[in-house]
Short mmCIF file of C-alpha atoms and ligand atoms in Angstrom, two decimals:
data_model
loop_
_atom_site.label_atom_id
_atom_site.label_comp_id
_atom_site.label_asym_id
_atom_site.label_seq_id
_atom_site.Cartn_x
_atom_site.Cartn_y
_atom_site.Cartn_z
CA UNK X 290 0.95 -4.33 -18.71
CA UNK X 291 2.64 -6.87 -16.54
CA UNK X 292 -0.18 -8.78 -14.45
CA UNK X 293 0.17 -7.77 -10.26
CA UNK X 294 1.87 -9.99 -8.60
CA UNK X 295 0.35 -9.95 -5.36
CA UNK X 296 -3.31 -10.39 -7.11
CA UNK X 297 -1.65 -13.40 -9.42
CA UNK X 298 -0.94 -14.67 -6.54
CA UNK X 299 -3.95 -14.59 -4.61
CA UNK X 300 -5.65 -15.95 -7.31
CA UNK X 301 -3.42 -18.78 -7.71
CA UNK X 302 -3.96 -19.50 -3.78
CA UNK X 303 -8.25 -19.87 -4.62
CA UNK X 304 -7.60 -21.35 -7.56
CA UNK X 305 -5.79 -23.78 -5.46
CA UNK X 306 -7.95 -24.21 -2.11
CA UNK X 307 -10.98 -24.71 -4.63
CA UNK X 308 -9.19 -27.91 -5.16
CA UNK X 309 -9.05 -29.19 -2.03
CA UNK X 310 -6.07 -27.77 -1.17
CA UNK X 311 -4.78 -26.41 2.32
CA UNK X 312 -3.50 -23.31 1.41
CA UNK X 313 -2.03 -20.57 3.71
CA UNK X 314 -2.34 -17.44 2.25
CA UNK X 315 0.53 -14.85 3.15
CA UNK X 316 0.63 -13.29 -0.08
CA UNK X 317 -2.09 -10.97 -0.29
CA UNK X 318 -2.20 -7.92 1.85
CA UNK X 319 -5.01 -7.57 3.36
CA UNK X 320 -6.85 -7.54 7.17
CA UNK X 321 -8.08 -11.17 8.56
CA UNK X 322 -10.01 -8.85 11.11
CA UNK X 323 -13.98 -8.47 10.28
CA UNK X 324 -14.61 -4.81 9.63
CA UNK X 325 -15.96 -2.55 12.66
CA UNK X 326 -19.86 -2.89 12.97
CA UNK X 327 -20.47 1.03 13.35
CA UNK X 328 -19.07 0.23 9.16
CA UNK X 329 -21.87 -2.73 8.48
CA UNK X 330 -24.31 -1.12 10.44
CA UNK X 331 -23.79 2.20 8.20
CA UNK X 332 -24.23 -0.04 4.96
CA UNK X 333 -27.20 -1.43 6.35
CA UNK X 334 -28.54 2.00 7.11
CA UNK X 335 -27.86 3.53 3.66
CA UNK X 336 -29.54 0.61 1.90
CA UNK X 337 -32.68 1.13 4.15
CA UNK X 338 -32.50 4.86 3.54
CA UNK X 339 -32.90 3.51 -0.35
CA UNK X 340 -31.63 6.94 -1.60
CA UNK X 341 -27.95 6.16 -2.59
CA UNK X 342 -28.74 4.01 -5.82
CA UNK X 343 -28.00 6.75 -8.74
CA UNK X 344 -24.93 7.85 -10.16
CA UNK X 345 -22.96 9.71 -7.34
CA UNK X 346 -20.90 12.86 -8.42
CA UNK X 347 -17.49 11.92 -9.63
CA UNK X 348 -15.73 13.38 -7.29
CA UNK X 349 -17.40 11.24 -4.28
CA UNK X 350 -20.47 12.93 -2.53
CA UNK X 351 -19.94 16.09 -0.78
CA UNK X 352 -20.50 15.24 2.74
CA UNK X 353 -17.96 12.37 2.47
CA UNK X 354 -15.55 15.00 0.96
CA UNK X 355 -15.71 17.30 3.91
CA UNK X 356 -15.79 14.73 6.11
CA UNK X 357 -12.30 13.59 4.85
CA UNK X 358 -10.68 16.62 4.57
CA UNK X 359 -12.13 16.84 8.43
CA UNK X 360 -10.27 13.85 8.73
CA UNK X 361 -6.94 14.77 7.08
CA UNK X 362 -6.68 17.99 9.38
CA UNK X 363 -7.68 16.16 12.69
CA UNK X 364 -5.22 13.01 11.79
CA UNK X 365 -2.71 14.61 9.49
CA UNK X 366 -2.41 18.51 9.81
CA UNK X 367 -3.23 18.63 6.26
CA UNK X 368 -5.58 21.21 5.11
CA UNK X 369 -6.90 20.46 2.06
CA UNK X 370 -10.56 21.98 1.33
CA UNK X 371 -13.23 19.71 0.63
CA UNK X 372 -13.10 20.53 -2.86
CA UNK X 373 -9.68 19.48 -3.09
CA UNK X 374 -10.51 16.09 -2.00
CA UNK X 375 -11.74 12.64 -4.63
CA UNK X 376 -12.93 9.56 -3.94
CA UNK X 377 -12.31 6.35 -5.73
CA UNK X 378 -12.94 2.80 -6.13
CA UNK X 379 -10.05 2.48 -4.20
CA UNK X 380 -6.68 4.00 -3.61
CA UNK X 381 -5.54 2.09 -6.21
CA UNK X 382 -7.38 3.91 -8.74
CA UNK X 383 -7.33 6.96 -6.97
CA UNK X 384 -2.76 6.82 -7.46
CA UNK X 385 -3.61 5.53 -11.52
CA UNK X 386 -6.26 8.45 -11.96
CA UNK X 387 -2.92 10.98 -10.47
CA UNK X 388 -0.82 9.34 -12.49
CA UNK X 389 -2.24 9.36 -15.68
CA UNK X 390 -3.47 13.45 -15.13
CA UNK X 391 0.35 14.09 -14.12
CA UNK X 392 2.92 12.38 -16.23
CA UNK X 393 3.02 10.99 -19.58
CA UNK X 394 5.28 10.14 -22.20
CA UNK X 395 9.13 12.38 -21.48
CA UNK X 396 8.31 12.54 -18.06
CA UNK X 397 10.17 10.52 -15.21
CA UNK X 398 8.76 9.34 -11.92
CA UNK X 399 10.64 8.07 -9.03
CA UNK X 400 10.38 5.77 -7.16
CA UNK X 401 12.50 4.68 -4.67
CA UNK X 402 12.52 1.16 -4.15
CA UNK X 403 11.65 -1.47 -2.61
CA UNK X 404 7.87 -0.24 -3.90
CA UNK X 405 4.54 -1.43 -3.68
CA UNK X 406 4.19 -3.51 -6.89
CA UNK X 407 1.38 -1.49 -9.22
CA UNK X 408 3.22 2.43 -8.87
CA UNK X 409 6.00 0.77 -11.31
CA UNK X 410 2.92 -0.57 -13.82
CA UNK X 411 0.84 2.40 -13.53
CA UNK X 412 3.39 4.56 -14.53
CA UNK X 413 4.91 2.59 -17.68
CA UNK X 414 0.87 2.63 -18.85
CA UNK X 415 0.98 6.48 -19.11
CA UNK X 416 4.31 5.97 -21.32
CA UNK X 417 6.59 8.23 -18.39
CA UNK X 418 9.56 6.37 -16.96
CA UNK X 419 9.64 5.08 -14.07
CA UNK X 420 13.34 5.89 -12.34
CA UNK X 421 13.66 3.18 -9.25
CA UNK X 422 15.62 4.48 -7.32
CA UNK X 423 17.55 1.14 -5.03
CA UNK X 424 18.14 0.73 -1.38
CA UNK X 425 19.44 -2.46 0.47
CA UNK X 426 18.51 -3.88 3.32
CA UNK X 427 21.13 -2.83 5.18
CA UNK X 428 19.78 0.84 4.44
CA UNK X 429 16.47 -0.61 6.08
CA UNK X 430 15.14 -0.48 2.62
CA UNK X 431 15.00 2.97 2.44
CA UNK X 432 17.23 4.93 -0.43
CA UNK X 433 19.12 7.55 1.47
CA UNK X 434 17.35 10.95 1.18
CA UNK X 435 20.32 12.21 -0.74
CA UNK X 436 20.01 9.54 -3.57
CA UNK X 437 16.42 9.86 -4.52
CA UNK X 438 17.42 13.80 -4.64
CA UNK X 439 20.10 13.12 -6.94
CA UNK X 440 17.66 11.32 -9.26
CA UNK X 441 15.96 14.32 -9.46
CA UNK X 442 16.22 15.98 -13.22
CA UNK X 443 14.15 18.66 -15.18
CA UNK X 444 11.59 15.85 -16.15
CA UNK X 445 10.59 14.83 -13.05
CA UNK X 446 7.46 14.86 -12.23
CA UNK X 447 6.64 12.51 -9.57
CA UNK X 448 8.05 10.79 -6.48
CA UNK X 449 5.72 7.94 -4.77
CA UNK X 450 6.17 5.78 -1.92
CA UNK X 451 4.69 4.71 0.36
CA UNK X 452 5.33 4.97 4.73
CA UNK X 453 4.89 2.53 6.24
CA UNK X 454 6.46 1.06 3.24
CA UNK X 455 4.30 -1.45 1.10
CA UNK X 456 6.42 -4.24 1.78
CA UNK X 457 9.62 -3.20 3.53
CA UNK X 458 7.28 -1.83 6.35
CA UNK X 459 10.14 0.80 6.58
CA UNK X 460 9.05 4.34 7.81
CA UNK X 461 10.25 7.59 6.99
CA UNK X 462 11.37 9.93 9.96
CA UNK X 463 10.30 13.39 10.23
CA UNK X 464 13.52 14.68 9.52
CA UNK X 465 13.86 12.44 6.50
CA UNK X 466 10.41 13.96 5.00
CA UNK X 467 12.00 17.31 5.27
CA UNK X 468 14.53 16.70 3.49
CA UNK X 469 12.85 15.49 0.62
CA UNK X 470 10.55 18.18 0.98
CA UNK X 471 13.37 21.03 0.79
CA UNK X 472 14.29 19.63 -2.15
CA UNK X 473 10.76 18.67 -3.88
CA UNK X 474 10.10 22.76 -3.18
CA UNK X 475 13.13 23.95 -5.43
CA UNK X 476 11.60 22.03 -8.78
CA UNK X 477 8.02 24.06 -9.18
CA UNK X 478 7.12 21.50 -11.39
CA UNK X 479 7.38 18.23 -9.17
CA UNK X 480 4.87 16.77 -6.91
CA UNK X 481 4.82 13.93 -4.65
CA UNK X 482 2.32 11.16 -4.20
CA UNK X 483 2.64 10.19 -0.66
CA UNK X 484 0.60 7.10 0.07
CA UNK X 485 -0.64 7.09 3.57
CA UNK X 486 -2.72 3.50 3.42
CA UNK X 487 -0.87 2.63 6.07
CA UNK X 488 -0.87 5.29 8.68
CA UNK X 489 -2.51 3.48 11.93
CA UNK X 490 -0.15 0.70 11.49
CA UNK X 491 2.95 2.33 12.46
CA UNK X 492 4.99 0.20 15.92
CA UNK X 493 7.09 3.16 17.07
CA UNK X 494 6.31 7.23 16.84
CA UNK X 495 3.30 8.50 15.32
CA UNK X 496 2.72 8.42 11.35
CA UNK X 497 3.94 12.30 9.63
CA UNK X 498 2.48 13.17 6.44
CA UNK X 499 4.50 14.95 3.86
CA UNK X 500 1.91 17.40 2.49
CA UNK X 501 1.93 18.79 5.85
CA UNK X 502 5.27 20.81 5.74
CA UNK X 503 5.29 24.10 5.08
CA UNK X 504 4.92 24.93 1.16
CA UNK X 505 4.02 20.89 0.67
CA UNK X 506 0.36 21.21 0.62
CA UNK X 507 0.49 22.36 -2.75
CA UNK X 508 2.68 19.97 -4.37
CA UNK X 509 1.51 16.86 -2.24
CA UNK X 510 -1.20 14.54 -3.19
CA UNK X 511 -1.85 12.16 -0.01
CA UNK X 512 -3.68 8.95 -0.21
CA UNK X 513 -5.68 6.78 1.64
CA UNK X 514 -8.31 4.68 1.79
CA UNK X 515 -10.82 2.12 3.97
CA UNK X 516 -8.49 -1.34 3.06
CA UNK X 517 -6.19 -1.28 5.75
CA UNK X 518 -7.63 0.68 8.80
CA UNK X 519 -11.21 -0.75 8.47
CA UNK X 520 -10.48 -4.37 6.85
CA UNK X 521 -12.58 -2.93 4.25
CA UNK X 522 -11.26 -4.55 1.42
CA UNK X 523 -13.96 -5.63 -0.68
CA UNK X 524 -16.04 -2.39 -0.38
CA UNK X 525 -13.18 -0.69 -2.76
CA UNK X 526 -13.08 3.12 -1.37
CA UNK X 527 -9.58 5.40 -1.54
CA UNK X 528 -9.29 9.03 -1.62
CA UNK X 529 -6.75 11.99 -2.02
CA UNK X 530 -6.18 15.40 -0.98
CA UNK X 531 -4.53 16.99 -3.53
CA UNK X 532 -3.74 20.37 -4.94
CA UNK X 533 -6.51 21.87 -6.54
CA UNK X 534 -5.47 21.29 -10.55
CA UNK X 535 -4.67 18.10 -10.03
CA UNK X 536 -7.81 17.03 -8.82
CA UNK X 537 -9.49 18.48 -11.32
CA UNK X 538 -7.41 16.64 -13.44
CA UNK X 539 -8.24 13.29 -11.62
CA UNK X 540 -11.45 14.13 -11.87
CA UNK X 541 -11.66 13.90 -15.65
CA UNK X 542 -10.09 11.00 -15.70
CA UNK X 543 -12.32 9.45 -13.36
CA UNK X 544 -15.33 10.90 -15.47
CA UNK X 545 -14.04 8.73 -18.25
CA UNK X 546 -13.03 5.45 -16.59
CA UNK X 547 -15.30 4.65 -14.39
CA UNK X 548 -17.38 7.43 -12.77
CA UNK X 549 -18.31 8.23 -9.39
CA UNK X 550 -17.52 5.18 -7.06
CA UNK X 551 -20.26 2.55 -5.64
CA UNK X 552 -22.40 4.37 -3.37
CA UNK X 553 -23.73 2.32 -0.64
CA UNK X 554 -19.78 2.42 0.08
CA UNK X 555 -19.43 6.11 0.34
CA UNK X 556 -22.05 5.85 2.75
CA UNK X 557 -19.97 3.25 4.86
CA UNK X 558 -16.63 5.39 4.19
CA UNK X 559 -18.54 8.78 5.77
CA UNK X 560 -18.89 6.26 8.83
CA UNK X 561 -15.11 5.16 9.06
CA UNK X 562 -13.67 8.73 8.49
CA UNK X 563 -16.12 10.57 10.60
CA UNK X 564 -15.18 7.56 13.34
CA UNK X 565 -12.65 8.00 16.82
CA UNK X 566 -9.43 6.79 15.42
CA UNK X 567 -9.38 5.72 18.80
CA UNK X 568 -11.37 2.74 17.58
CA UNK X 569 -8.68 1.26 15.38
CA UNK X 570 -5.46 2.36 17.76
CA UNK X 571 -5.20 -1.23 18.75
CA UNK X 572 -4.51 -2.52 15.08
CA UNK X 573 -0.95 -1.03 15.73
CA UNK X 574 -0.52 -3.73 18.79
CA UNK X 575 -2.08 -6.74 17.04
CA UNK X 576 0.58 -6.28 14.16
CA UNK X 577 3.33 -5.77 15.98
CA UNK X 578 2.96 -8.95 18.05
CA UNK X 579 2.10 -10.80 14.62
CA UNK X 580 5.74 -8.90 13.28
CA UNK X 581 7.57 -10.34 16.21
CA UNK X 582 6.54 -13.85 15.60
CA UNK X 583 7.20 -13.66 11.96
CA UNK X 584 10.61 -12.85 12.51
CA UNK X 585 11.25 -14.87 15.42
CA UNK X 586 10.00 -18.00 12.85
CA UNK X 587 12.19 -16.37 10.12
CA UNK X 588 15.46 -16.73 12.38
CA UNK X 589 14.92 -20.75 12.45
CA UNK X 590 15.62 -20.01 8.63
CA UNK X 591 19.61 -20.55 8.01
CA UNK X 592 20.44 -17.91 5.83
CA UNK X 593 17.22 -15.47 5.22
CA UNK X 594 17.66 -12.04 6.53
CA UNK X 595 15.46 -9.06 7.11
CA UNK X 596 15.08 -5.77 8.28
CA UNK X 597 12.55 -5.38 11.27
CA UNK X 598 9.56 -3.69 9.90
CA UNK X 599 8.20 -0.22 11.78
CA UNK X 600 4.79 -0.31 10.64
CA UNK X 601 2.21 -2.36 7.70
CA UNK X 602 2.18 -5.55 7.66
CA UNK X 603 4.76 -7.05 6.27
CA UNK X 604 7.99 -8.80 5.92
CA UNK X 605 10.63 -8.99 3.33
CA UNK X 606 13.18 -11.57 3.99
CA UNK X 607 16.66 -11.75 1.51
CA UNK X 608 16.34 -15.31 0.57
CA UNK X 609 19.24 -15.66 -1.81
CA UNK X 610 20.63 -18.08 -0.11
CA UNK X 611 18.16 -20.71 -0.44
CA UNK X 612 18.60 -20.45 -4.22
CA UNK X 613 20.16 -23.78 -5.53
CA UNK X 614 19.43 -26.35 -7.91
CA UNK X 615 16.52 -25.56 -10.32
CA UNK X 616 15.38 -22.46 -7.80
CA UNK X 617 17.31 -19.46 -8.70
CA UNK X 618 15.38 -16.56 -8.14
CA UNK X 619 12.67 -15.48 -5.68
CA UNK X 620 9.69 -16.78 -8.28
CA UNK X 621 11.22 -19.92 -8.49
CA UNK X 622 11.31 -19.95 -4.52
CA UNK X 623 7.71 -18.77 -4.10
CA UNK X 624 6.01 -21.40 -6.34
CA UNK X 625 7.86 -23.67 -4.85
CA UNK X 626 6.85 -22.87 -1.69
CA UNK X 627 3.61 -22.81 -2.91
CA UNK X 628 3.52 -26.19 -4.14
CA UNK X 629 5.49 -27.93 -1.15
CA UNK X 630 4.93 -26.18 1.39
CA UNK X 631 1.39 -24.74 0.78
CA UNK X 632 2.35 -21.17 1.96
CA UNK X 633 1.42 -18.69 -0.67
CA UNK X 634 3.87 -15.81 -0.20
CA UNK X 635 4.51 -13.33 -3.49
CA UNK X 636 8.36 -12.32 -4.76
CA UNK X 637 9.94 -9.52 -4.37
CA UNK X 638 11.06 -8.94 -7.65
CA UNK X 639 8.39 -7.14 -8.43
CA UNK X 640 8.37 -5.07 -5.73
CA UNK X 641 11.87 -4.00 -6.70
CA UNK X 642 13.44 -5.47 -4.07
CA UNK X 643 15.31 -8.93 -6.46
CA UNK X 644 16.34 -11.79 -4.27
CA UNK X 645 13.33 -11.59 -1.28
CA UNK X 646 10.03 -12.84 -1.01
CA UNK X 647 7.45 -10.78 0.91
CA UNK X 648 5.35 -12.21 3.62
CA UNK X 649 2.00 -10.62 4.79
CA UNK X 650 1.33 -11.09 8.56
CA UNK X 651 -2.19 -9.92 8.05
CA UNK X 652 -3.36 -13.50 9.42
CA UNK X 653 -3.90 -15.06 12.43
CA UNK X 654 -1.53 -15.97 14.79
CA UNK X 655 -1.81 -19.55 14.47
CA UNK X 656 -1.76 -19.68 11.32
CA UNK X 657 1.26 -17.72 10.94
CA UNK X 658 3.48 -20.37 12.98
CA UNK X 659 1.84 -23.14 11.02
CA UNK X 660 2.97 -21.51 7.92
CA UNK X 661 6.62 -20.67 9.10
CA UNK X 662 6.98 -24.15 10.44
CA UNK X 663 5.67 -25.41 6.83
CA UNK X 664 8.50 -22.94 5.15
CA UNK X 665 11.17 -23.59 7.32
CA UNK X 666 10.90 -26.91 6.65
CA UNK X 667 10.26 -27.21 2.83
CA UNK X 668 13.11 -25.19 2.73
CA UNK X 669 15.35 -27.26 4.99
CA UNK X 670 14.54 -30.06 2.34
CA UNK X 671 15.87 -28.15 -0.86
CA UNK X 672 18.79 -29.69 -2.29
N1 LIG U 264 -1.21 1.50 -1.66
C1 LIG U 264 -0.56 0.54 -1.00
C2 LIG U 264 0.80 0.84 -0.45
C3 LIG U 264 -1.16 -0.71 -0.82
O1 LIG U 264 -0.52 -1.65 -0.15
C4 LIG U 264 -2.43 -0.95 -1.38
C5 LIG U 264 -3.03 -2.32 -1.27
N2 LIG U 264 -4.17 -2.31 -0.58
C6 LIG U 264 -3.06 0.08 -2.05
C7 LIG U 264 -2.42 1.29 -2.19
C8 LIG U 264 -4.39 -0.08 -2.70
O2 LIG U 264 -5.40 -0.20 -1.78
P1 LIG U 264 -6.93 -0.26 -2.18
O3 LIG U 264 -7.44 -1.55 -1.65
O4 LIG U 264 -7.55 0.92 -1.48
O5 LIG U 264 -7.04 -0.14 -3.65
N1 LIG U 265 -2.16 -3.96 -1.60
C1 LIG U 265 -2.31 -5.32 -1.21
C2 LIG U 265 -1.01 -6.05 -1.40
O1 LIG U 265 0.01 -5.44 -1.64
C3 LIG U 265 -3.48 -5.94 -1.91
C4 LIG U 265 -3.23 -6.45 -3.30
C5 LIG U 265 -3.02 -5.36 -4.28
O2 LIG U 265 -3.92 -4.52 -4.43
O3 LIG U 265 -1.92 -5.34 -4.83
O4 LIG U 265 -1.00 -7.25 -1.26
#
């Protein structure tokens, strides 16, 4: 397996600040906020209650299960029972436990591209192939409907992405989702994994989820998790809905991984799912002021282009052009930038996307300009 980049990086970044140095991080994605108390204050609670120390089921415990499919009808008009419903130690392992129950060697997933980083390594482990399918950034970094159809072939048996787009920040419309729908519906063999980690950070319109188009629900398995809405990073919880088989499948594979995940932070997930989404509608606003200064910083950059992100929270600027001398690709860029600039920002290679570097605004706003000021001008000095 190749290692992820966005965790090689953050690891680089402590690795770094442990010696002393002053280190902006901008490569991992993940909230600066501190998660809501109502989440704490549920930990707390479940510790006191001193009766969520065993083994929990595999599947997550059953009041957290029907309190997330509560959640996917009231936020997503997707009705998947209870039982149809996992939880994980997070949605990364909730996508790798899909994965590995749905494709394996002969099979082809795709994935149009750019991508967040692990779908491409999770899917080489289970020995399917993964079939990127490209965009540009003049396409807004989204493949046009018609291209990821015509990757389509009798082994397919996947298509993931993610909107808002893990790191384009690119958003699928409505009518876009339909059309990949109409198509997903003629092969009764395919299924899509639509990953939905990002859904309250959306600038413009409301987030649409796949699985809830007619016929979808049954070939759809939608993610999600605590990481980005509740800044719950650490406490590792994801889920799905998905069609009944397949989480049975997942299941199993759970079973024999890693079992049931922690419980103290099912307890805390019950709180965030059962919670008024009301209470995190403001995320959307903080981001999008946080987007506008990252690419009014990027412009004082001769040469780096982007596309302006509709929801996460990130950036992915085209920085060919800074290429010269013993930099010649975005790795080459970013470690420099690590090392003279002290901005930790990962490449886009991996993400599929070769020739960018992707920034994540999850920080504060004074940090942010600190850290543009510090790229600009490392980069003003490469010769
Ligand atoms: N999907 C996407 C698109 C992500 O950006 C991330 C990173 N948080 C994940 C899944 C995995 O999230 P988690 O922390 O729940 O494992
Ligand atoms: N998903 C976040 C990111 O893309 C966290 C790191 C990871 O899990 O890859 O930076």
């Amino acid at each position: 397996m190749t290692e992820s980049a966005t965790l090689m990086m953050a690891q680089r970044c402590r690795e770094l600040r442990a010696l002393g140095k002053d280190i902006i991080d901008l490569s991992l994605g993940e909230p600066d906020q501190d998660p809501p108390a109502f989440a704490l204050e549920a930990a707390r609670g479940a510790l006191a209650e001193n009766k969520w120390n065993k083994y929990p089921p595999v599947m997550g415990y059953p009041d957290l299960r029907a309190a997330i499919a509560h959640k996917f009808k009231r936020d997503n008009g997707l009705n998947y029972a209870p039982e149809q419903v996992m939880v994980s130690t997070g949605a990364k392992q909730a996508i790798m436990n899909v994965v590995i129950a749905l494709a394996g060697p002969g099979d082809e997933v795709l994935i149009p591209a750019p991508f967040w980083v692990s779908y491409e390594a999770q899917v080489r482990f289970t020995g399917a192939t993964p079939v990127l399918v490209r965009s540009t950034l003049e396409e807004d970094y989204k493949p046009p409907v018609e291209r990821i159809i015509a990757a389509i072939t009798p082994r397919t048996r996947l298509i993931m992405f993610s909107s808002p787009c893990n790191p384009s920040g690119s958003v699928l419309s409505l009518a876009e989702l339909e059309q990949l729908a109409a198509a997903v519906l003629k092969w009764p063999n395919l299924f899509v994994i639509s990953d939905e980690i990002y859904e309250h950070i959306i600038f413009n319109g409301s987030h649409r989820s796949i699985g809830a188009l007619p016929g979808m629900l049954e070939r759809t398995i939608t993610v999600n998790g605590l990481s980005k809405a509740f800044a719950l990073t650490g406490w590792r919880i994801g889920y799905i809905g998905a069609p009944t088989a397949v989480v049975q499948a997942a299941n199993k594979v759970q079973g024999q991984f890693t079992s049931g995940a922690n419980g103290i932070a099912q307890r805390v997930a019950k709180a965030c799912v059962e919670a008024d989404p009301a209470l995190i509608a403001g995320l959307k606003d903080v981001y999008k002021r946080r987007r506008d200064l990252v690419l009014e910083g990027l412009k004082k950059i001769p040469g780096w282009a982007c596309n302006v992100p509709q929801g996460a929270f990130y950036v992915l600027p085209d920085v060919r052009s800074s290429f010269r001398g013993s930099i010649q690709n975005s790795t080459g860029l970013s470690l420099h930038l690590l090392e003279h600039a002290n901005v930790s920002l990962v490449e886009g290679d991996s993400f599929g996307a070769q020739g960018t570097v992707r920034i994540s605004y999850a920080t504060s706003d004074a940090l942010l300009a600190t850290a543009l000021e510090r790229v600009a001008k490392a980069v003003a000095e490469l010769r």
